[in-house]
Structures are given as C-alpha cells and as structure tokens.
PDB file of C-alpha atoms in Angstrom:
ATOM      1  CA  UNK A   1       0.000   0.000   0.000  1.00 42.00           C
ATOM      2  CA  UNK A   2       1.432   3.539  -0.774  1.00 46.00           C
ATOM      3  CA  UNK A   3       2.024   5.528   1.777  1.00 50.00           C
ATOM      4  CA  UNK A   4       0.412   8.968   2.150  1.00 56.00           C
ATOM      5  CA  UNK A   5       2.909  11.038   0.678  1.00 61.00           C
ATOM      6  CA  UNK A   6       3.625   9.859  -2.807  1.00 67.00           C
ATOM      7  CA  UNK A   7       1.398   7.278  -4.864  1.00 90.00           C
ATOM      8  CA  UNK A   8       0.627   5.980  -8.283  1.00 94.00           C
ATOM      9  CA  UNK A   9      -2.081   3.617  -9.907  1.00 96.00           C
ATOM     10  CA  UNK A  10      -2.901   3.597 -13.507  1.00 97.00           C
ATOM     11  CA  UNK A  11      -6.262   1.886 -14.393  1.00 97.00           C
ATOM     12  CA  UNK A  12      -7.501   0.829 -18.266  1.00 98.00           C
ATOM     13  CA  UNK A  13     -11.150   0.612 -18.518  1.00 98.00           C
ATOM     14  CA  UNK A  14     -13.895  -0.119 -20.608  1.00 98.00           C
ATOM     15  CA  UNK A  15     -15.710   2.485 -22.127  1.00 97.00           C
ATOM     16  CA  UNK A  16     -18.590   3.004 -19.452  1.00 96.00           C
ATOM     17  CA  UNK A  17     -20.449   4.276 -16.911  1.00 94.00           C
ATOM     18  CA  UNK A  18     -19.144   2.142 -14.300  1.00 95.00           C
ATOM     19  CA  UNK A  19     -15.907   3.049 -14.982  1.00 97.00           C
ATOM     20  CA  UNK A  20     -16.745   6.272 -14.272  1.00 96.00           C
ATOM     21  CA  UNK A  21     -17.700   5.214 -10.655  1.00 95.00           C
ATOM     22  CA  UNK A  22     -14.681   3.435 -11.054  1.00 97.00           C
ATOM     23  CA  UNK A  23     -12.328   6.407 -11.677  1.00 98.00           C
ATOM     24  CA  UNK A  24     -14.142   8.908  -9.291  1.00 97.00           C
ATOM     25  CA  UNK A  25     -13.569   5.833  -6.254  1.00 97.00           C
ATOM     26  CA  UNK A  26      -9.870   6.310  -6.923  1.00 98.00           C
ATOM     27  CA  UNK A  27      -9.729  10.170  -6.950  1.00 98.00           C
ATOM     28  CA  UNK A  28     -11.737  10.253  -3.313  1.00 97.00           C
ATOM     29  CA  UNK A  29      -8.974   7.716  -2.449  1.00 97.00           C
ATOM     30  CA  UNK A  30      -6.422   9.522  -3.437  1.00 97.00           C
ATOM     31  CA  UNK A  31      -7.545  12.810  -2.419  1.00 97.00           C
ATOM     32  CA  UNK A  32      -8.167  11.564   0.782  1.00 96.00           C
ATOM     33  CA  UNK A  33      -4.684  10.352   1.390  1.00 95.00           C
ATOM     34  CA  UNK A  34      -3.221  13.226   0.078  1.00 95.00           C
ATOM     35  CA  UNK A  35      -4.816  15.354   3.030  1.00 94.00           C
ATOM     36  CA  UNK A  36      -7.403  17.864   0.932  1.00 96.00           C
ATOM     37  CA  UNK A  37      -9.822  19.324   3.089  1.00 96.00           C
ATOM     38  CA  UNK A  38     -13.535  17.586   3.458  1.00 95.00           C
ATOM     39  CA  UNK A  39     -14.843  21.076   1.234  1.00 94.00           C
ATOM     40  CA  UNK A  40     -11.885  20.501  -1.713  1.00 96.00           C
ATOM     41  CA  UNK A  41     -12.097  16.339  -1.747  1.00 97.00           C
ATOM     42  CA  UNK A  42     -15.667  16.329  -3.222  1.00 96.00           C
ATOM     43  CA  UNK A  43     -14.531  18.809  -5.906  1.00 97.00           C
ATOM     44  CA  UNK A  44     -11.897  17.022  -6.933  1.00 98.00           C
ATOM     45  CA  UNK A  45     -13.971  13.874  -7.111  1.00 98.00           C
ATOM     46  CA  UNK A  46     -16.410  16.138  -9.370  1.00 98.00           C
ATOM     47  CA  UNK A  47     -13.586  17.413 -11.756  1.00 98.00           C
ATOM     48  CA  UNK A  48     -12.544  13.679 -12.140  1.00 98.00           C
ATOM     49  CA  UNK A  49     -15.229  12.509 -12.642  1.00 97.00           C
ATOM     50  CA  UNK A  50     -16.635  14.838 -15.296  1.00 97.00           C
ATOM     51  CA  UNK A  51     -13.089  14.420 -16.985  1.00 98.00           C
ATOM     52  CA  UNK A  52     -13.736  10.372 -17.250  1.00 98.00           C
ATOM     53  CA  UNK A  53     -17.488  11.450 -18.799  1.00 97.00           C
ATOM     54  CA  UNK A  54     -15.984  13.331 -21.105  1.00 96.00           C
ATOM     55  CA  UNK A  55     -13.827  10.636 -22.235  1.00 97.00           C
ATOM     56  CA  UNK A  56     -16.354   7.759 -22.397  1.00 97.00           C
ATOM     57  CA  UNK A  57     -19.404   9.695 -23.520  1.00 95.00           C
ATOM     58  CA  UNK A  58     -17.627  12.316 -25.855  1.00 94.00           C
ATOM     59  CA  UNK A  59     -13.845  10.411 -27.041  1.00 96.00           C
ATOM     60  CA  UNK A  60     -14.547   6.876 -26.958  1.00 97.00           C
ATOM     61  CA  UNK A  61     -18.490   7.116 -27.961  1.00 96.00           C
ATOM     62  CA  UNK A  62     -19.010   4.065 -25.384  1.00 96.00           C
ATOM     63  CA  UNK A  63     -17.232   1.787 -27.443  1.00 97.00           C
ATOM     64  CA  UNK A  64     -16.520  -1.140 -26.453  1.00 96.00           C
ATOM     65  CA  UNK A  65     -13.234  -1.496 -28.354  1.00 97.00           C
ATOM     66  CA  UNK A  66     -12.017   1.548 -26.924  1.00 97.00           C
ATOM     67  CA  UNK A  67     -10.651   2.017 -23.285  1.00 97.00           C
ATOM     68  CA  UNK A  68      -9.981   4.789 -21.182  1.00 98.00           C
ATOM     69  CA  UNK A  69      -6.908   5.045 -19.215  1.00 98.00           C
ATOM     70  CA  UNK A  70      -6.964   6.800 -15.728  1.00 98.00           C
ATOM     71  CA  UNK A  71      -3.607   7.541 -13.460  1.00 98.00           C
ATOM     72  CA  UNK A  72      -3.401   9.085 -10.402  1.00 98.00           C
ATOM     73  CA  UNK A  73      -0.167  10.718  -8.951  1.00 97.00           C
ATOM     74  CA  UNK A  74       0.923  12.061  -5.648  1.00 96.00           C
ATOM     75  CA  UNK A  75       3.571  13.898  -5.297  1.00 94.00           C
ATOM     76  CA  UNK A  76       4.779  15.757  -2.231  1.00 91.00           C
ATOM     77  CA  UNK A  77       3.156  18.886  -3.993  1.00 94.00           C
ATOM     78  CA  UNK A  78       0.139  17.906  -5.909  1.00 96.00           C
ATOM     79  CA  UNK A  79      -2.311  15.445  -6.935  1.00 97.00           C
ATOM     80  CA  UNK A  80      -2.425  14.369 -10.801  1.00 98.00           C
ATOM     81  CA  UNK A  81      -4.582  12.751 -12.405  1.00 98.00           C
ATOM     82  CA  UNK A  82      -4.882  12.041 -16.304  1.00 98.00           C
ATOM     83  CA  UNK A  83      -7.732  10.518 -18.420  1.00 98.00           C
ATOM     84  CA  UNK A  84      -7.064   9.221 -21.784  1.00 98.00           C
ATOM     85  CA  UNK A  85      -9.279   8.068 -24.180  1.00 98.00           C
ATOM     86  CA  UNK A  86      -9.228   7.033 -28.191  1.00 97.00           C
ATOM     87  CA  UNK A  87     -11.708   9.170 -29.450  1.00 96.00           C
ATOM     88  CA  UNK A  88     -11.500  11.837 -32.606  1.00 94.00           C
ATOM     89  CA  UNK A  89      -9.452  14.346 -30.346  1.00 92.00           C
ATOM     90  CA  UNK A  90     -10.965  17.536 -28.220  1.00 89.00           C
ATOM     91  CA  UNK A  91     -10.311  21.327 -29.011  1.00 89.00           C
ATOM     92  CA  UNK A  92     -10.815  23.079 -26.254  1.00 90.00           C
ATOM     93  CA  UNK A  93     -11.011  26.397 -28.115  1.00 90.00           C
ATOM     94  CA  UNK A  94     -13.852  25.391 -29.360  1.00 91.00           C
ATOM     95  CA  UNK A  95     -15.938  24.563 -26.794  1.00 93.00           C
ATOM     96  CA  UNK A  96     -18.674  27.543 -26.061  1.00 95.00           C
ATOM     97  CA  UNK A  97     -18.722  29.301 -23.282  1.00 96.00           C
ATOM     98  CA  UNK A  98     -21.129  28.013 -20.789  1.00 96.00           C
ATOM     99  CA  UNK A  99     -21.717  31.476 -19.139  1.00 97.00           C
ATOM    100  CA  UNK A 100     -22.589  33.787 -21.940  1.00 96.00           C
ATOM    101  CA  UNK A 101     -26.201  34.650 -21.557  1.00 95.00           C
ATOM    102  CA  UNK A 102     -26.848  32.705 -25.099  1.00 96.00           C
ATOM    103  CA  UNK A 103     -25.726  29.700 -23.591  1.00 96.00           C
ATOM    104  CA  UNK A 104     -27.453  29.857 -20.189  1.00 95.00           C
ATOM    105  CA  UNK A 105     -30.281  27.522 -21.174  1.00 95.00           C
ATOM    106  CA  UNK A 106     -28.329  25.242 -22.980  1.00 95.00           C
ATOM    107  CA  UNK A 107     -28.674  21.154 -21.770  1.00 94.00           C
ATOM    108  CA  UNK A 108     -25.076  20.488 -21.927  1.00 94.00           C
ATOM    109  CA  UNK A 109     -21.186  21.775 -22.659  1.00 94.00           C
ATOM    110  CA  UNK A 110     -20.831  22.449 -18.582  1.00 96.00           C
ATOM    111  CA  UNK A 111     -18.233  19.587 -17.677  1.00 96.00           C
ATOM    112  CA  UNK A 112     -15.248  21.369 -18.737  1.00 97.00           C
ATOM    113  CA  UNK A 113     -15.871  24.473 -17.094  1.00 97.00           C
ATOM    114  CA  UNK A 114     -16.609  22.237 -13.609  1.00 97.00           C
ATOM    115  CA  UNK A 115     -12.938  20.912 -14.336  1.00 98.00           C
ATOM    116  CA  UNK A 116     -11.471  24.055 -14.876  1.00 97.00           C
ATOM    117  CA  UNK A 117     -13.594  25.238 -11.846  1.00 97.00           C
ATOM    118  CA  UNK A 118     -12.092  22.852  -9.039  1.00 98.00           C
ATOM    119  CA  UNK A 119      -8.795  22.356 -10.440  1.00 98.00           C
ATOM    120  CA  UNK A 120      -5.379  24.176 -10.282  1.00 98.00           C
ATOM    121  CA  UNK A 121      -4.373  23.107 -13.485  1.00 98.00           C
ATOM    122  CA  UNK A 122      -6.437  21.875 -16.390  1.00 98.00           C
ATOM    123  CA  UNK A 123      -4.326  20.592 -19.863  1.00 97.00           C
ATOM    124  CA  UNK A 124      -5.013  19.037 -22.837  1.00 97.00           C
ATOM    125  CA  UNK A 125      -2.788  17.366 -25.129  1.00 96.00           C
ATOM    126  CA  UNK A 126      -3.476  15.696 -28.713  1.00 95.00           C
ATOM    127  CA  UNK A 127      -2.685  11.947 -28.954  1.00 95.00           C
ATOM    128  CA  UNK A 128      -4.062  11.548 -32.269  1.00 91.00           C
ATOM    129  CA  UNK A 129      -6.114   9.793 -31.497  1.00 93.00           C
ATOM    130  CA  UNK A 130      -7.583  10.464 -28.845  1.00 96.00           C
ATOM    131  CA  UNK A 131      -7.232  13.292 -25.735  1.00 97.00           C
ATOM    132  CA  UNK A 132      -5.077  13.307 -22.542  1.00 98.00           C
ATOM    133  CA  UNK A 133      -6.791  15.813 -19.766  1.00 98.00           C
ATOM    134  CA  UNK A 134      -4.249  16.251 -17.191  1.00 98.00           C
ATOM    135  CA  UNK A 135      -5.759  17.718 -13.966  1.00 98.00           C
ATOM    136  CA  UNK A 136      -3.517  19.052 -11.246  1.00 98.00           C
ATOM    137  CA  UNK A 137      -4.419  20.108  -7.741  1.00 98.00           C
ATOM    138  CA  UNK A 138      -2.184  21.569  -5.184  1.00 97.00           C
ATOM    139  CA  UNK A 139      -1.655  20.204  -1.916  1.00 93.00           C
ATOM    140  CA  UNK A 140      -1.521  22.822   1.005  1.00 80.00           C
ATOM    141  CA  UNK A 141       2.169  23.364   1.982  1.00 68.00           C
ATOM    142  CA  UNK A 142       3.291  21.643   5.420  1.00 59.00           C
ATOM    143  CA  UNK A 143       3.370  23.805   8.161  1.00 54.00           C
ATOM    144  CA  UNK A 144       6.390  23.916   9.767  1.00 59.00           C
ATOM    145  CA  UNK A 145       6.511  21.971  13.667  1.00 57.00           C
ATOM    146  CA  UNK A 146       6.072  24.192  16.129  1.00 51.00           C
TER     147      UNK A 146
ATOM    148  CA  UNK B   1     -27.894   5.425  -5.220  1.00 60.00           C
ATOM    149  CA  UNK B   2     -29.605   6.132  -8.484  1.00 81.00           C
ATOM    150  CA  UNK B   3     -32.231   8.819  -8.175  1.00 91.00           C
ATOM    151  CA  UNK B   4     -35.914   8.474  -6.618  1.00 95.00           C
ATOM    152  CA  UNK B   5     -38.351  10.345  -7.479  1.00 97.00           C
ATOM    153  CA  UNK B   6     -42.280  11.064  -5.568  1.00 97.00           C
ATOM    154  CA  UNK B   7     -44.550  13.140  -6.286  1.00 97.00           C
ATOM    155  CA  UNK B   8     -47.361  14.884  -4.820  1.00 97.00           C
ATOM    156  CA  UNK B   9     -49.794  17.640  -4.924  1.00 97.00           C
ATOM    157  CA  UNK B  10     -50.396  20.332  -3.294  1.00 97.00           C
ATOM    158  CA  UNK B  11     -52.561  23.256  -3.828  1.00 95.00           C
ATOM    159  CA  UNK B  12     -52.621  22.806  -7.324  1.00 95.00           C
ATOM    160  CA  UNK B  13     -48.952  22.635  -7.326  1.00 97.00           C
ATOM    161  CA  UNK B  14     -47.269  19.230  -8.377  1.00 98.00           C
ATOM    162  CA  UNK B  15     -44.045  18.788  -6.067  1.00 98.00           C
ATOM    163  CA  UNK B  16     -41.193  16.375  -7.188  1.00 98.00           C
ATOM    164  CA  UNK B  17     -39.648  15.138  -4.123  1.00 98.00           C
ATOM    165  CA  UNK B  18     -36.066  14.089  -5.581  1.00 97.00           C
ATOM    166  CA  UNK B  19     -33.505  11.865  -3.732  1.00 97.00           C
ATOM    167  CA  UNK B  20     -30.232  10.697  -4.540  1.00 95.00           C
ATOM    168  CA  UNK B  21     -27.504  11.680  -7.499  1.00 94.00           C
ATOM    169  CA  UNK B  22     -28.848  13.149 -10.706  1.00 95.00           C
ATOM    170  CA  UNK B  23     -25.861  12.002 -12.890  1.00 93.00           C
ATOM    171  CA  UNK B  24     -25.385  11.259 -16.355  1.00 92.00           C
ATOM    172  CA  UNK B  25     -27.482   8.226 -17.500  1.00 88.00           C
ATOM    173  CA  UNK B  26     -30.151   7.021 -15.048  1.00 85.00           C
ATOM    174  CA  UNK B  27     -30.555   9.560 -12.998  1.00 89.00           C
ATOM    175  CA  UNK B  28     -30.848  12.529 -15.773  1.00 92.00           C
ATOM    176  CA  UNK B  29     -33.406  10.633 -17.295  1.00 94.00           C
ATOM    177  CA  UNK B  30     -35.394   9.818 -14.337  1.00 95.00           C
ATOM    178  CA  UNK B  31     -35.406  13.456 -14.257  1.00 96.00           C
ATOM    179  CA  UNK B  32     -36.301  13.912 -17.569  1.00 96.00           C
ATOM    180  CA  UNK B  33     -39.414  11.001 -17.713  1.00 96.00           C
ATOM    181  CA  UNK B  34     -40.869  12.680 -14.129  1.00 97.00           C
ATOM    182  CA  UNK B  35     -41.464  16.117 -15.527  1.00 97.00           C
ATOM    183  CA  UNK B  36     -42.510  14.982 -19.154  1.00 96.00           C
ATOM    184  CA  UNK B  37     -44.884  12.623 -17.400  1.00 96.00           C
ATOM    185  CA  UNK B  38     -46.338  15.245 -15.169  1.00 97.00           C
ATOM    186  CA  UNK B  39     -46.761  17.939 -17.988  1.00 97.00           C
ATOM    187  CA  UNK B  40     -48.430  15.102 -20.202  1.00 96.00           C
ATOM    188  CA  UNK B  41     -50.566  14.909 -17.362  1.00 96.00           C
ATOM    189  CA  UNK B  42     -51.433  18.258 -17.414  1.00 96.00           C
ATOM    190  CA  UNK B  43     -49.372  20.049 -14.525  1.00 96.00           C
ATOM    191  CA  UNK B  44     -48.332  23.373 -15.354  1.00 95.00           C
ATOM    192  CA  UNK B  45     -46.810  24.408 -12.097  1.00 98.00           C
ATOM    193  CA  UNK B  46     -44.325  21.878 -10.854  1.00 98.00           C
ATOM    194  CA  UNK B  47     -42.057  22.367  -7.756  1.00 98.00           C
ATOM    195  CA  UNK B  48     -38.388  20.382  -7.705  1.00 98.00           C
ATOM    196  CA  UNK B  49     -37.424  19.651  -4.559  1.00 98.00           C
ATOM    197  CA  UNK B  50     -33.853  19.151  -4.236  1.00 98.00           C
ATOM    198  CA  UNK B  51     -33.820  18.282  -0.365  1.00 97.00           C
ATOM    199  CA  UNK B  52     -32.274  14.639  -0.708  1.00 97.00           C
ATOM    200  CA  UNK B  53     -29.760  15.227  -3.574  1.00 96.00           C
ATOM    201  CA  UNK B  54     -27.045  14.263  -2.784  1.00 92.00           C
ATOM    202  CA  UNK B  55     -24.893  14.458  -5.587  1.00 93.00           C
ATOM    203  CA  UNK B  56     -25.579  16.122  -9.181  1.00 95.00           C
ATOM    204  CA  UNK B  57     -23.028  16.783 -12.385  1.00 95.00           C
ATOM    205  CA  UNK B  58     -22.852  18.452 -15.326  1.00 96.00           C
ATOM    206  CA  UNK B  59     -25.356  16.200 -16.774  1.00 95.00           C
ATOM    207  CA  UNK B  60     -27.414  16.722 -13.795  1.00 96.00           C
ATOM    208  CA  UNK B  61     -27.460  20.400 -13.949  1.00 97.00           C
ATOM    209  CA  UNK B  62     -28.079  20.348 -17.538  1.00 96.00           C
ATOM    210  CA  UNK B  63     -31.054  18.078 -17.068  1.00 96.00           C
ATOM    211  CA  UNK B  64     -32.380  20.872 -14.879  1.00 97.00           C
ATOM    212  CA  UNK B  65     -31.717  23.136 -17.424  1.00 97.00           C
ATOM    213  CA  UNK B  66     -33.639  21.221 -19.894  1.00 97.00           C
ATOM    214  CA  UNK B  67     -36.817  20.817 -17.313  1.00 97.00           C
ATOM    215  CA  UNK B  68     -36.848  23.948 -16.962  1.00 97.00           C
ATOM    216  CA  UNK B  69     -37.178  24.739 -20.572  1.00 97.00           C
ATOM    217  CA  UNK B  70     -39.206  22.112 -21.498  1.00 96.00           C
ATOM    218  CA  UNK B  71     -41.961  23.504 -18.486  1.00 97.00           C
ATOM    219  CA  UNK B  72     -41.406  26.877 -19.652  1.00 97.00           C
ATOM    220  CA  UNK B  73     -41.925  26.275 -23.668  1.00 96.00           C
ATOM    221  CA  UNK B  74     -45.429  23.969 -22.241  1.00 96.00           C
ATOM    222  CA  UNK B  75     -46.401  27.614 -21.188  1.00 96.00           C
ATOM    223  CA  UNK B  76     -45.668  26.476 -17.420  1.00 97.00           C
ATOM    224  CA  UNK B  77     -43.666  27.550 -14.400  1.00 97.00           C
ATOM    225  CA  UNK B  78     -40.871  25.413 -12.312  1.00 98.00           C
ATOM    226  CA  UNK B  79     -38.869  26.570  -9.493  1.00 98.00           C
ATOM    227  CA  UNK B  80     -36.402  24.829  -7.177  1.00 98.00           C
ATOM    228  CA  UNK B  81     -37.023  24.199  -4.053  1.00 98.00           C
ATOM    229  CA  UNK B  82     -34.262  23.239  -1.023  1.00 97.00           C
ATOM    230  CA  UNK B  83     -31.047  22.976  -2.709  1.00 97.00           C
ATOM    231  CA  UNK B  84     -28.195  21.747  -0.979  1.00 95.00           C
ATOM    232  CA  UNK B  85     -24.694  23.826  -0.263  1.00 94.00           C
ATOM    233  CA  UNK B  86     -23.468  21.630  -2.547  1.00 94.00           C
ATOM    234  CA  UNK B  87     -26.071  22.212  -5.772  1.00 96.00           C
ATOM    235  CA  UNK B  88     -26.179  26.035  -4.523  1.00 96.00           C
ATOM    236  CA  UNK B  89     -22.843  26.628  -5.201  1.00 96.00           C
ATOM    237  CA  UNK B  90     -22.923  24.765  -8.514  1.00 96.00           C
ATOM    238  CA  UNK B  91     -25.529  26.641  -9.605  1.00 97.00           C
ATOM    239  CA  UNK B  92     -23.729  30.507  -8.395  1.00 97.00           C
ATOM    240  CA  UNK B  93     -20.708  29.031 -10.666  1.00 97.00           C
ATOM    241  CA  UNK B  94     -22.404  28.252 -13.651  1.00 97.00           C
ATOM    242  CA  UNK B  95     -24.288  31.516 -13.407  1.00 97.00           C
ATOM    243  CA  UNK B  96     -28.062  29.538 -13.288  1.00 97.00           C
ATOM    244  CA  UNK B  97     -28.664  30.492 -10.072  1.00 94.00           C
ATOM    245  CA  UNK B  98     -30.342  33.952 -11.474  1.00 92.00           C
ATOM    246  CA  UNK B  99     -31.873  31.997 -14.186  1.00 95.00           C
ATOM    247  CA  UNK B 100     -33.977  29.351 -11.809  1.00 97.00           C
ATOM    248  CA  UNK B 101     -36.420  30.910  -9.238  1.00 97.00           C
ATOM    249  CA  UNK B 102     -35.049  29.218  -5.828  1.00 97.00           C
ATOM    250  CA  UNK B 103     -36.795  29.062  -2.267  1.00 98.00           C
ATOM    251  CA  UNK B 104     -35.910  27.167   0.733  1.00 96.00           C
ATOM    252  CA  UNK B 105     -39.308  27.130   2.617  1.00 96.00           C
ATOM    253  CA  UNK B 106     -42.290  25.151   0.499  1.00 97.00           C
ATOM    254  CA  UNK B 107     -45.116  27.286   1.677  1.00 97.00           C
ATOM    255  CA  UNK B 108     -43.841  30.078  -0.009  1.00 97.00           C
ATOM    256  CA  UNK B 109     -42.847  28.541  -2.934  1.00 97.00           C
ATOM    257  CA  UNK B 110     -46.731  27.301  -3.174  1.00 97.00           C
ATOM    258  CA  UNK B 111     -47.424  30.808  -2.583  1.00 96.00           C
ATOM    259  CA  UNK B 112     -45.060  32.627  -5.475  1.00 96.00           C
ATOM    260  CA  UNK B 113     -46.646  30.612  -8.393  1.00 95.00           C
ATOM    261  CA  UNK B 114     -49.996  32.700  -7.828  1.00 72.00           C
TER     262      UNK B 114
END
C-alpha cells in the first residue's frame, strides 16, 4: 500500500459508466490520502469525474473497443490525475462558453468548465487519437513543527 | 444510489420530491421522464425539490436546465425548491442560479406561483 505522501495507480477501462464510478472511487482515495480538506475532496472527485465522462461519452463514444486510461499521482506537492481516451481528439477552443447569456439555457457543454472550476491546473494534449486531460491540484504546503 | 423520485400535490402545485444523485445516465433521465410525465398529465406548475440530492453533475445540472425549458416552452412555471450547499454553489458558478427561481421554505414557494 502507498504511503500517504507519494502514490501511483494507472487503471484501463472499458468504455462506461461504471468506470466512471470506477475512476471517481480512486480520486476520493487519493484525495483523501493526500490530506485535501472535506470542502476541496468532493470537488476534486467532481472534476474527475466529469473528466472520465468526457472521455467515455464524448472520445470513446461508449465503445466497447475503446478504453480509457486513468492515473493518479501524488507527489509531495500535488495530486495528478490524467484521463485518456481514443476518441477523434478535443479542441478546447472550441468549446462555447457556458456562461454567456446565449448559452445559459443550454442542456449540456458544462463539464469542462466544472474541471477548470475545481482544479489548479487543467491541460489538454493531442494523442491523435484520442485526448489526454491532465488535472492538477495543489496540496496545502506543510506547516512547519512548532 | 440512483435517483428516486415522488410526487405529490399540493394546492394545485405538483411537487417532485427528488432523492439521490442526478448524474449522467439514469438519474438525468429519471429526471427527464418525471417532468414529461407530469406535464403530459397536465401540470403546469411543478415544484423540484432538491432536499435529498445528494450528488448532481454536469449532466445533472443540464437536465435541470432542460426541465426547466421544457416547463417553460409547455407555457408552465418550475422553481427549485431546497437545494443543498453543494447544488447552490454549482448553480452561483455556472451563473443559473439567477436563471432558476429558488426558495428554501415550500409554503412560499406554493405561494409565489400565484
């Protein structure tokens, strides 16, 4: 078992909504560990989670002959976590913004801003195909003994 | 948990008493089939009641979105009753907050759709 500083477990998984439960699970566990606050663990868990929707739903199309990959990272300093999937690729230039007024009442295009929302760092990179979303949060510097 | 819904009248108002997560998949479309079924049946002033959510995402929020809309367009009127910290603040991020009509005590959201 790792211990609470540093970590790492990569998961592949089929292209569904269970995985998604799957993938969120790990993010609480690792956000746990990694000593976030009971106010920033369930955003995390959010982000992660809309990031894995993304890539089932909107990459891989839920098919089954395409996985998504899902690694989580510790580091003294943050928490990582990256989703890949296979699908046609994402811009995210392109995506409309959720909060202009013509887009208020729109049913979807939301999960992106949630991860950008709750995160400290938000990237995408081209894998052609398919999308990597890396998603970074910060852990809380140690406070020195007193 | 998937989502429960019951639902109930009261003074002419139809009140969905939700419970559980409103995610993508089951529980956006138990959302979706509840206030379709309710305006088939002829409700024009329907009352969400967000009390027992405990989770909701993207989907989720969009799905209230859409409700909304869909109640609207029918020449109808839904509001939100009870949210949660947690679906409050979603809703002040994404800027829907000012878009939904919101009250935390039932009797007078009964009262505000006469």
């Amino acid at each position: 078992m790792p211990d609470s500083t540093t970590s790492r477990v990569s998961l592949t998984l089929c292209s569904s909504l269970e995985s998604v439960d799957t993938v969120g699970k790990t993010a609480q566990d690792f956000a746990e560990r990694a000593g976030f606050d009971s106010c920033t663990i369930p955003n995390i868990v959010m982000a992660v989670r809309e990031a894995a929707i993304n890539a089932v739903l909107h990459g891989n199309a839920y098919s089954p002959s395409k996985n998504i990959t899902a690694s989580f990272e510790t580091s003294s300093d943050s928490l990582t976590i990256r989703i890949r999937d296979k699908g046609p690729g994402l811009d995210p230039s392109s995506l409309p913004d959720p909060l202009a007024p013509q887009n208020l009442l729109r049913g979807s295009g939301r999960g992106i801003f949630l991860i950008r929302a709750f995160m400290d760092e938000v990237h995408f990179r081209q894998l052609h195909p398919g999308t990597e979303l890396t998603l970074i949060k910060h852990r809380a510097p140690a406070q020195p003994a007193a | 948990m998937s989502m429960k819904v019951a639902i109930r009248q009261v003074d002419g108002i139809t009140i969905l008493d939700l419970s559980g997560r409103i995610t993508l998949g089951e529980g956006s479309i138990t959302l979706r089939d509840s206030v379709h079924e309710v305006l088939d049946k002829g409700s024009k002033k329907i009352l969400l009641n967000l009390a027992q959510i405990s989770y909701i995402d993207s989907s989720g929020i969009g799905e209230l979105v859409s409700a909304f809309t869909s109640v609207k367009n029918a020449g109808g009127e839904l509001k939100l009753l009870n949210l949660t910290q947690k679906v409050h603040d979603l809703l002040q991020i994404t800027k829907l907050y000012t878009v939904f009509d919101i009250w935390d005590n039932e009797t007078s959201a009964i009262s505000a759709f006469n």
